[in-house]
Structures are given as structure tokens and as C-alpha cells.
PDB file of C-alpha atoms in Angstrom:
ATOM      1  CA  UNK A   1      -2.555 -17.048  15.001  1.00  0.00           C
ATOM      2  CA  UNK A   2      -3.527 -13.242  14.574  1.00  0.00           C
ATOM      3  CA  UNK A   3      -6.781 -11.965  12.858  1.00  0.00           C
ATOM      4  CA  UNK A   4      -6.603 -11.322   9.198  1.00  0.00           C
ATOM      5  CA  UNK A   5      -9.001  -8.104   9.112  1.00  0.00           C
ATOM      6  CA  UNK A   6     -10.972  -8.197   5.665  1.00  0.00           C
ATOM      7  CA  UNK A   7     -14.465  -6.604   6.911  1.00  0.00           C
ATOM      8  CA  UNK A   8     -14.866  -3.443   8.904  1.00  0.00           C
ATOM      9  CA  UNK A   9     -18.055  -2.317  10.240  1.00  0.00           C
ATOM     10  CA  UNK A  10     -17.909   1.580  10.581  1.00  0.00           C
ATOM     11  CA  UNK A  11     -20.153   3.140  13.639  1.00  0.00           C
ATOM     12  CA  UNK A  12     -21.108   6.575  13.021  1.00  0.00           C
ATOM     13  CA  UNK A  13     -20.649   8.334   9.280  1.00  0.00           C
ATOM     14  CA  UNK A  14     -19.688  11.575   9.982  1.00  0.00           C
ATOM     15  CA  UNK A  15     -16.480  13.129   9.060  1.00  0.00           C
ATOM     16  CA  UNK A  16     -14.309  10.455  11.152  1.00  0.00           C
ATOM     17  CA  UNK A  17     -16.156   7.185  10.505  1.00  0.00           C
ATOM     18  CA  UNK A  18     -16.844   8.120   6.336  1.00  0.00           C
ATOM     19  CA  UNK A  19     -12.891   8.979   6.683  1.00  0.00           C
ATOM     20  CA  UNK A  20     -12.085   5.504   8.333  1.00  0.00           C
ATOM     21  CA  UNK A  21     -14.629   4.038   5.373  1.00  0.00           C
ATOM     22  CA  UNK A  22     -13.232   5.100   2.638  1.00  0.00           C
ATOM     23  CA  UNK A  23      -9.717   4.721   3.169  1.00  0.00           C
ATOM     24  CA  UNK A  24     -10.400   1.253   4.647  1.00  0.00           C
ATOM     25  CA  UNK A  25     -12.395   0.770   0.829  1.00  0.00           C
ATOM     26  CA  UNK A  26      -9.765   2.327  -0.950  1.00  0.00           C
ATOM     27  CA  UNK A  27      -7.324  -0.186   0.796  1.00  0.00           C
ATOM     28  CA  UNK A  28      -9.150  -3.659  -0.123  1.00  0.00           C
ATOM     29  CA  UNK A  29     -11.667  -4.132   2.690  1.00  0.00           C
ATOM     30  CA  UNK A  30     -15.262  -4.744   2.411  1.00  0.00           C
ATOM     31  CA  UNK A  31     -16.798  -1.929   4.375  1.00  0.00           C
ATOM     32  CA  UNK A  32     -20.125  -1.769   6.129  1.00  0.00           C
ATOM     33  CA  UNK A  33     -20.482   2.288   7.165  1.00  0.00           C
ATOM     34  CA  UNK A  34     -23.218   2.800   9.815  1.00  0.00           C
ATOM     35  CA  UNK A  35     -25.511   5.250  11.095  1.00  0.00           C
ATOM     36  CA  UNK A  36     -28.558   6.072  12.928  1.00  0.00           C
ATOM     37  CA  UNK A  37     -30.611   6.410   9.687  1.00  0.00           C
ATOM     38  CA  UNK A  38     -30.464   7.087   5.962  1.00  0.00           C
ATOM     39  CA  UNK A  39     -29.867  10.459   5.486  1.00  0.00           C
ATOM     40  CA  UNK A  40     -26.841  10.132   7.547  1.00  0.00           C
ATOM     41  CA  UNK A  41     -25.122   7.378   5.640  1.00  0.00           C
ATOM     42  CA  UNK A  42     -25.818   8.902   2.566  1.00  0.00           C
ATOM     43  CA  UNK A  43     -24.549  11.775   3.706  1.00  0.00           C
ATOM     44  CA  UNK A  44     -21.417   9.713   4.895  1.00  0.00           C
ATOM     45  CA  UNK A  45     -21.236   7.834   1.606  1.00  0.00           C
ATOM     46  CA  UNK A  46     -21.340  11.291  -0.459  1.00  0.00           C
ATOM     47  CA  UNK A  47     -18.487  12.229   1.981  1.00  0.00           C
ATOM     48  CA  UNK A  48     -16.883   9.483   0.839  1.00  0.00           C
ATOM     49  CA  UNK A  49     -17.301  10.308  -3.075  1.00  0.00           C
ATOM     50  CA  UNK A  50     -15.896  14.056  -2.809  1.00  0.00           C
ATOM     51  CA  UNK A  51     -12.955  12.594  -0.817  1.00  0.00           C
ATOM     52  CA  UNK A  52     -12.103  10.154  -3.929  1.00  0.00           C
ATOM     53  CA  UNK A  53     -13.472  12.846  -6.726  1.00  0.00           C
ATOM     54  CA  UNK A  54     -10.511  14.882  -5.292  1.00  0.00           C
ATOM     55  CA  UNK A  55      -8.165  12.130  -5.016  1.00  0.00           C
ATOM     56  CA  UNK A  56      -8.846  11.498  -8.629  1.00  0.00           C
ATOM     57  CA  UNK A  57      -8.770  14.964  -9.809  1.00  0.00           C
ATOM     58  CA  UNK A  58      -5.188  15.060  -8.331  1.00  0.00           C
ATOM     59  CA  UNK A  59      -3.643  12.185  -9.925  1.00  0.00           C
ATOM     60  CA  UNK A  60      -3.455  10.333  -6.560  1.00  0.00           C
ATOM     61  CA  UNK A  61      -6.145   7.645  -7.074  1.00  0.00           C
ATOM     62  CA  UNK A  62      -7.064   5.865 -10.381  1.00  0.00           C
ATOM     63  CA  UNK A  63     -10.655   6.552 -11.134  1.00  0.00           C
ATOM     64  CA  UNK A  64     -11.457   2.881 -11.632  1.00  0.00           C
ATOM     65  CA  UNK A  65      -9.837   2.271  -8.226  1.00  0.00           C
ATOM     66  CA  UNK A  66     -12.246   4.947  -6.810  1.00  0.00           C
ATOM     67  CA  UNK A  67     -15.432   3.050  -8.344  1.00  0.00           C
ATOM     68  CA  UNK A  68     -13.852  -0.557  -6.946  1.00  0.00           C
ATOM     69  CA  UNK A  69     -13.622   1.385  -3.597  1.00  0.00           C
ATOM     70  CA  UNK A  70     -17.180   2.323  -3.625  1.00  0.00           C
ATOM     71  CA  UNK A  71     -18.464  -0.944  -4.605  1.00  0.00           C
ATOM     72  CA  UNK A  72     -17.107  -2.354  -1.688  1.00  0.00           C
ATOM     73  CA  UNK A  73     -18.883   0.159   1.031  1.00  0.00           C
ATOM     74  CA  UNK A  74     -22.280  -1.217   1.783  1.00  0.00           C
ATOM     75  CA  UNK A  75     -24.773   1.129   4.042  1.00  0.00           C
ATOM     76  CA  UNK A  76     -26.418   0.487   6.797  1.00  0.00           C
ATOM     77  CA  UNK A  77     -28.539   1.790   9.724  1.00  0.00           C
ATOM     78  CA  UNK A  78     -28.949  -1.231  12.025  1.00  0.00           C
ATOM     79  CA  UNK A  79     -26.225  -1.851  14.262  1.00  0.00           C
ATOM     80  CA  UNK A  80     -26.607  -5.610  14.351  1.00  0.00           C
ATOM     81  CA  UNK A  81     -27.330  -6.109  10.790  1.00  0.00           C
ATOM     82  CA  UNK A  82     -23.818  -3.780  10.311  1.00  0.00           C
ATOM     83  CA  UNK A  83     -21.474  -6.154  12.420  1.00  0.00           C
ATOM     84  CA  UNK A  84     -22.714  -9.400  11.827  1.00  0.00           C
ATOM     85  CA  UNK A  85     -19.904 -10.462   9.802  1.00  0.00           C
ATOM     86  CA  UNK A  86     -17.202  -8.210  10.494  1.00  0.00           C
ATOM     87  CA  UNK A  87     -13.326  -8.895  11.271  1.00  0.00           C
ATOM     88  CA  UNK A  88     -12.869  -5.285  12.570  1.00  0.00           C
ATOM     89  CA  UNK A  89     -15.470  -3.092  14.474  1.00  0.00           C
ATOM     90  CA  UNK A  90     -14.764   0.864  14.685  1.00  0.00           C
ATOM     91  CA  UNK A  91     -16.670   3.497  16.509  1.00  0.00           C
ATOM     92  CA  UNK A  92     -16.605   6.859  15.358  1.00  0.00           C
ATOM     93  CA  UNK A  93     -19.177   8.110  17.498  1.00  0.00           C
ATOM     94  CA  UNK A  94     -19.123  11.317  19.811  1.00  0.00           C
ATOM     95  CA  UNK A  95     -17.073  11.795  22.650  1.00  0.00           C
ATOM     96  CA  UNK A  96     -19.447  10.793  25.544  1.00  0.00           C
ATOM     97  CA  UNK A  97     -18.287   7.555  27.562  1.00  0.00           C
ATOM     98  CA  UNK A  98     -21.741   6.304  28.102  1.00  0.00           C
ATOM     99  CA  UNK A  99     -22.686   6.419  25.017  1.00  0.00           C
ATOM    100  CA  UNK A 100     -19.593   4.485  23.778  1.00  0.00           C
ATOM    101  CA  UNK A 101     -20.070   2.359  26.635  1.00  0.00           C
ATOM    102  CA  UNK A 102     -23.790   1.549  25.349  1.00  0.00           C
ATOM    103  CA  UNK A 103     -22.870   0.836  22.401  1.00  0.00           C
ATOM    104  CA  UNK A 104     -19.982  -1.734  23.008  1.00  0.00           C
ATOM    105  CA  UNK A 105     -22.083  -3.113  24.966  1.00  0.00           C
ATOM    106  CA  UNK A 106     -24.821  -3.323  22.359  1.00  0.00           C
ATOM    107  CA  UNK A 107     -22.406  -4.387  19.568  1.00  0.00           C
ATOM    108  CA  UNK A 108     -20.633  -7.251  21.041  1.00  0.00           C
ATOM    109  CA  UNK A 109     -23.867  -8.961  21.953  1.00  0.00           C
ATOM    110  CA  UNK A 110     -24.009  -8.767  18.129  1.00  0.00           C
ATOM    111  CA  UNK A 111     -20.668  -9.359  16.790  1.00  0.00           C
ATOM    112  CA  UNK A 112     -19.037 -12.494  15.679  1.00  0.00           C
ATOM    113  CA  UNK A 113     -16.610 -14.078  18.310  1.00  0.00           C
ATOM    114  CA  UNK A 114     -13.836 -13.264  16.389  1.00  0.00           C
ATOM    115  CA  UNK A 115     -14.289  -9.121  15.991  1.00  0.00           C
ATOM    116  CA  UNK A 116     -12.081  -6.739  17.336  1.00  0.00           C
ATOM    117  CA  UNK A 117     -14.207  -3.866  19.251  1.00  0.00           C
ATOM    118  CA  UNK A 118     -12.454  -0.450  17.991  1.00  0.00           C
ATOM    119  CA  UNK A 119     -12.958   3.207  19.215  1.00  0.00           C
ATOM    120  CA  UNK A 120     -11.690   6.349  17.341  1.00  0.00           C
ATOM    121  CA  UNK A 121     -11.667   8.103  20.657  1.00  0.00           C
ATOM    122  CA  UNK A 122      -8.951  10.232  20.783  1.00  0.00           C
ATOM    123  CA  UNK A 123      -9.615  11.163  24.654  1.00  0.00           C
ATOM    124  CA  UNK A 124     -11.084   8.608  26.534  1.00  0.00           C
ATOM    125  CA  UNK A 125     -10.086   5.633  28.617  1.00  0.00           C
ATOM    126  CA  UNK A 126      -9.788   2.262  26.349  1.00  0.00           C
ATOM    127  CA  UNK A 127     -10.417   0.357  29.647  1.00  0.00           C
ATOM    128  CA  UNK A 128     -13.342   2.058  30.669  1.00  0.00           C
ATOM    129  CA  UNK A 129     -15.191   1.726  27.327  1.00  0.00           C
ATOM    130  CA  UNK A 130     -13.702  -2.192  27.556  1.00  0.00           C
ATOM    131  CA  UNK A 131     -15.561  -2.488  31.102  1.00  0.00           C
ATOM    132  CA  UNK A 132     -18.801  -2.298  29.089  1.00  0.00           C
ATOM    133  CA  UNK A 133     -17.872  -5.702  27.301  1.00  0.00           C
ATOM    134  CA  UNK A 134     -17.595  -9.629  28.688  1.00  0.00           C
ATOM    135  CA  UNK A 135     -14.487  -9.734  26.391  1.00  0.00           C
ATOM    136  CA  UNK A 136     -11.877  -6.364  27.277  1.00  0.00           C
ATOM    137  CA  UNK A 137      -9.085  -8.604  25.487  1.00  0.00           C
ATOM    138  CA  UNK A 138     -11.159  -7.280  22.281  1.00  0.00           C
ATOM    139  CA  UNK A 139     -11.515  -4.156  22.755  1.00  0.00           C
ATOM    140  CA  UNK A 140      -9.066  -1.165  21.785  1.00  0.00           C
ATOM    141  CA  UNK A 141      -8.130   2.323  20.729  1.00  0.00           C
ATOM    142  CA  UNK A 142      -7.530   3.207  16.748  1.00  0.00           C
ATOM    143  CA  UNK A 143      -7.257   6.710  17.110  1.00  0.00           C
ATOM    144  CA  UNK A 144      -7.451   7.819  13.033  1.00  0.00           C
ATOM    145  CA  UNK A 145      -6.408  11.494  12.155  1.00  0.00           C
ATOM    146  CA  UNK A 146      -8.071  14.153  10.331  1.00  0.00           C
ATOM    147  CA  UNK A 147      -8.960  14.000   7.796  1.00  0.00           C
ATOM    148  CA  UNK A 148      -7.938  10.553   7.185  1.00  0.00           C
ATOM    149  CA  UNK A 149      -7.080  10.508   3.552  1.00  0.00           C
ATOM    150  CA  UNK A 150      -4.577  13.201   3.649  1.00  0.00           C
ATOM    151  CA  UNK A 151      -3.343  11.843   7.293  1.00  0.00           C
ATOM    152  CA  UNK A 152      -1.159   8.724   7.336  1.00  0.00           C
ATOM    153  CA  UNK A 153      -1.485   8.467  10.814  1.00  0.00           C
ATOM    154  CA  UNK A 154      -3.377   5.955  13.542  1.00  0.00           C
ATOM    155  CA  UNK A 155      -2.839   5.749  16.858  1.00  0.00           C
ATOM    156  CA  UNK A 156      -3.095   2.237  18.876  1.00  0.00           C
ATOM    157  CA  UNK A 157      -3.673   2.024  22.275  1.00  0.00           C
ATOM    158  CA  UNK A 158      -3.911  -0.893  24.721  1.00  0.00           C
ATOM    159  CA  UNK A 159      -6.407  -1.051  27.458  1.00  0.00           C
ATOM    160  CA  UNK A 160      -5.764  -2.531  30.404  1.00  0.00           C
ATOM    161  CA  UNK A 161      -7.141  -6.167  29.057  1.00  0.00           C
ATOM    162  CA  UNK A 162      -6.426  -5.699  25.098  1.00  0.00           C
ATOM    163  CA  UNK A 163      -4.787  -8.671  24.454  1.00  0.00           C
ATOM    164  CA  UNK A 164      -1.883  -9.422  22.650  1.00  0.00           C
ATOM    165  CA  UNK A 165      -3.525 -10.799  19.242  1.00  0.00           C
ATOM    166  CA  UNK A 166      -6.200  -8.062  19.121  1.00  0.00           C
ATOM    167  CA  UNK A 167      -2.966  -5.534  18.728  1.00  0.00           C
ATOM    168  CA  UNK A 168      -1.170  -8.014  16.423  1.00  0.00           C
ATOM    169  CA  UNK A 169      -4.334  -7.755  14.242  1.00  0.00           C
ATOM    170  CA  UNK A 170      -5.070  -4.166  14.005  1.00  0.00           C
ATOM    171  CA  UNK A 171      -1.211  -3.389  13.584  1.00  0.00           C
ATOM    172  CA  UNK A 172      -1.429  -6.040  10.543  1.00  0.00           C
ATOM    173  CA  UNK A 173      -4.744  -3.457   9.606  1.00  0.00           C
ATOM    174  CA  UNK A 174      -2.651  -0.400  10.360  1.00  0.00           C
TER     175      UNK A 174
END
């Protein structure tokens, strides 16, 4: 039986993790956006507001879908306290391996059982940030596009241990 993801976690708010946030918001999911302190996540969160202001402005998004969308992104700036109940975990962090590696390591110490471990790297090896885990079947790549509310696009990819429900679930997300 595959993971129905309801509750994201969202590791880093700049322009790719408010990007995952808000379209994961705008889509139905509870949202938990993430950063090393307030001023970032605010930041994130107002990212998130001019993205849907536009949207709006457009015709492309109801604004009462927009407000519904915000009230389901909650901010926070401890890691533990951000994935303690979520379905789906996604890093948009920078580019350095041992930081990701860190923080995998850090965050499934503090996940639930059930969470899938995602990074948004669009470069680096799946099974190398997996390594840095005692579960690699949980871990893999969601490579999102920018910027993610104009592109319909993600990118899966399989580490060497992702297992086969962990891809069944975040295809189901997808």
C-alpha cells in the first residue's frame, strides 16, 4: 500500500523551497516551510504571497483559493519541530553534499517512520545523500523547476536503494 502524501515539510525558503510551498498549498497539502530563522521564512512566506497576488491578478487562481492556500502554510525554524508529522520531506537547500548529507541525517532521526526524505538537487547523487540515512529505501530526488508555479515540471529520480513505494508515493504527489 503506497503513501498518501497530505503534509510536506519544506527545508530551506528561498526561491526553490517557497516555490515547492506554495504550489504544494495551492494543491491541498498542509505545508510546514522551514528555515534557519525568522526573517528567512517570512521572507519565504512573502515569496509565496507575490507568487499568488500574480496568479490572482491574472485570472489563474481564485483569490479565495489563494487565502485557503496560505492558511495551510505554517512557518517554522526548527527542523525537528518542522517534520514531526510530515508524509513528505523536501530539501531545498544549497548545492553542497555535506550539507545535504547533515541534514538527512539530522532529519530522519526526527521524522516519522513513514516520511519520504526528498532533495530538490538538481546535480547531485540521490545515493550519496541516501548513504547519510539508516533507511536509503526513503530517500529520493524531486527535482522541481523554476520557478515552480509557471513550471509544470518535476523530475524523479531513484537512488540506488529508493524503493519501490517511496516512488509510487511521490509519483501519486507529482
Amino acid at each position: 500500500m503506497s503513501l498518501e502524501i497530505k503534509t510536506i515539510a519544506v527545508l530551506g525558503a528561498g526561491t526553490m523551497g517557497h516555490g515547492i510551498a506554495g504550489q504544494a498549498a495551492r494543491f491541498g497539502c498542509t505545508v510546514v516551510l522551514n528555515d534557519v530563522d525568522d526573517a528567512r521564512v517570512q521572507k519565504g512566506l512573502e515569496g509565496i504571497r507575490g507568487v499568488f497576488q500574480t496568479g490572482v491578478a491574472k485570472g489563474k487562481l481564485a483569490a479565495a483559493d489563494a487565502e485557503a492556500a496560505l492558511a495551510r502554510i505554517r512557518l517554522d525554524t526548527s527542523i525537528e519541530s518542522a517534520v514531526a508529522g510530515a508524509d513528505l520531506i523536501v530539501e531545498a537547500v544549497p548545492e553542497q553534499m555535506d550539507l545535504k548529507r547533515e541534514l538527512f541525517a539530522r532529519v530522519e532521526a526526527a521524522a516519522p517512520a513513514h516520511a519520504v526524505l526528498g532533495s530538490n538537487t538538481s546535480s547531485l547523487s540521490i545515493t550519496e545523500i541516501a548513504a547519510a540515512t539508516k533507511s536509503p529505501q526513503r530517500v529520493v530526488g524531486l527535482h522541481f523547476f523554476n520557478p515552480v508555479a509557471v513550471m509544470p515540471l518535476l523530475e524523479i529520480v531513484r537512488g540506488e536503494h529508493t524503493s519501490a513505494d517511496t516512488l509510487a508515493a511521490v509519483r501519486a504527489f507529482g
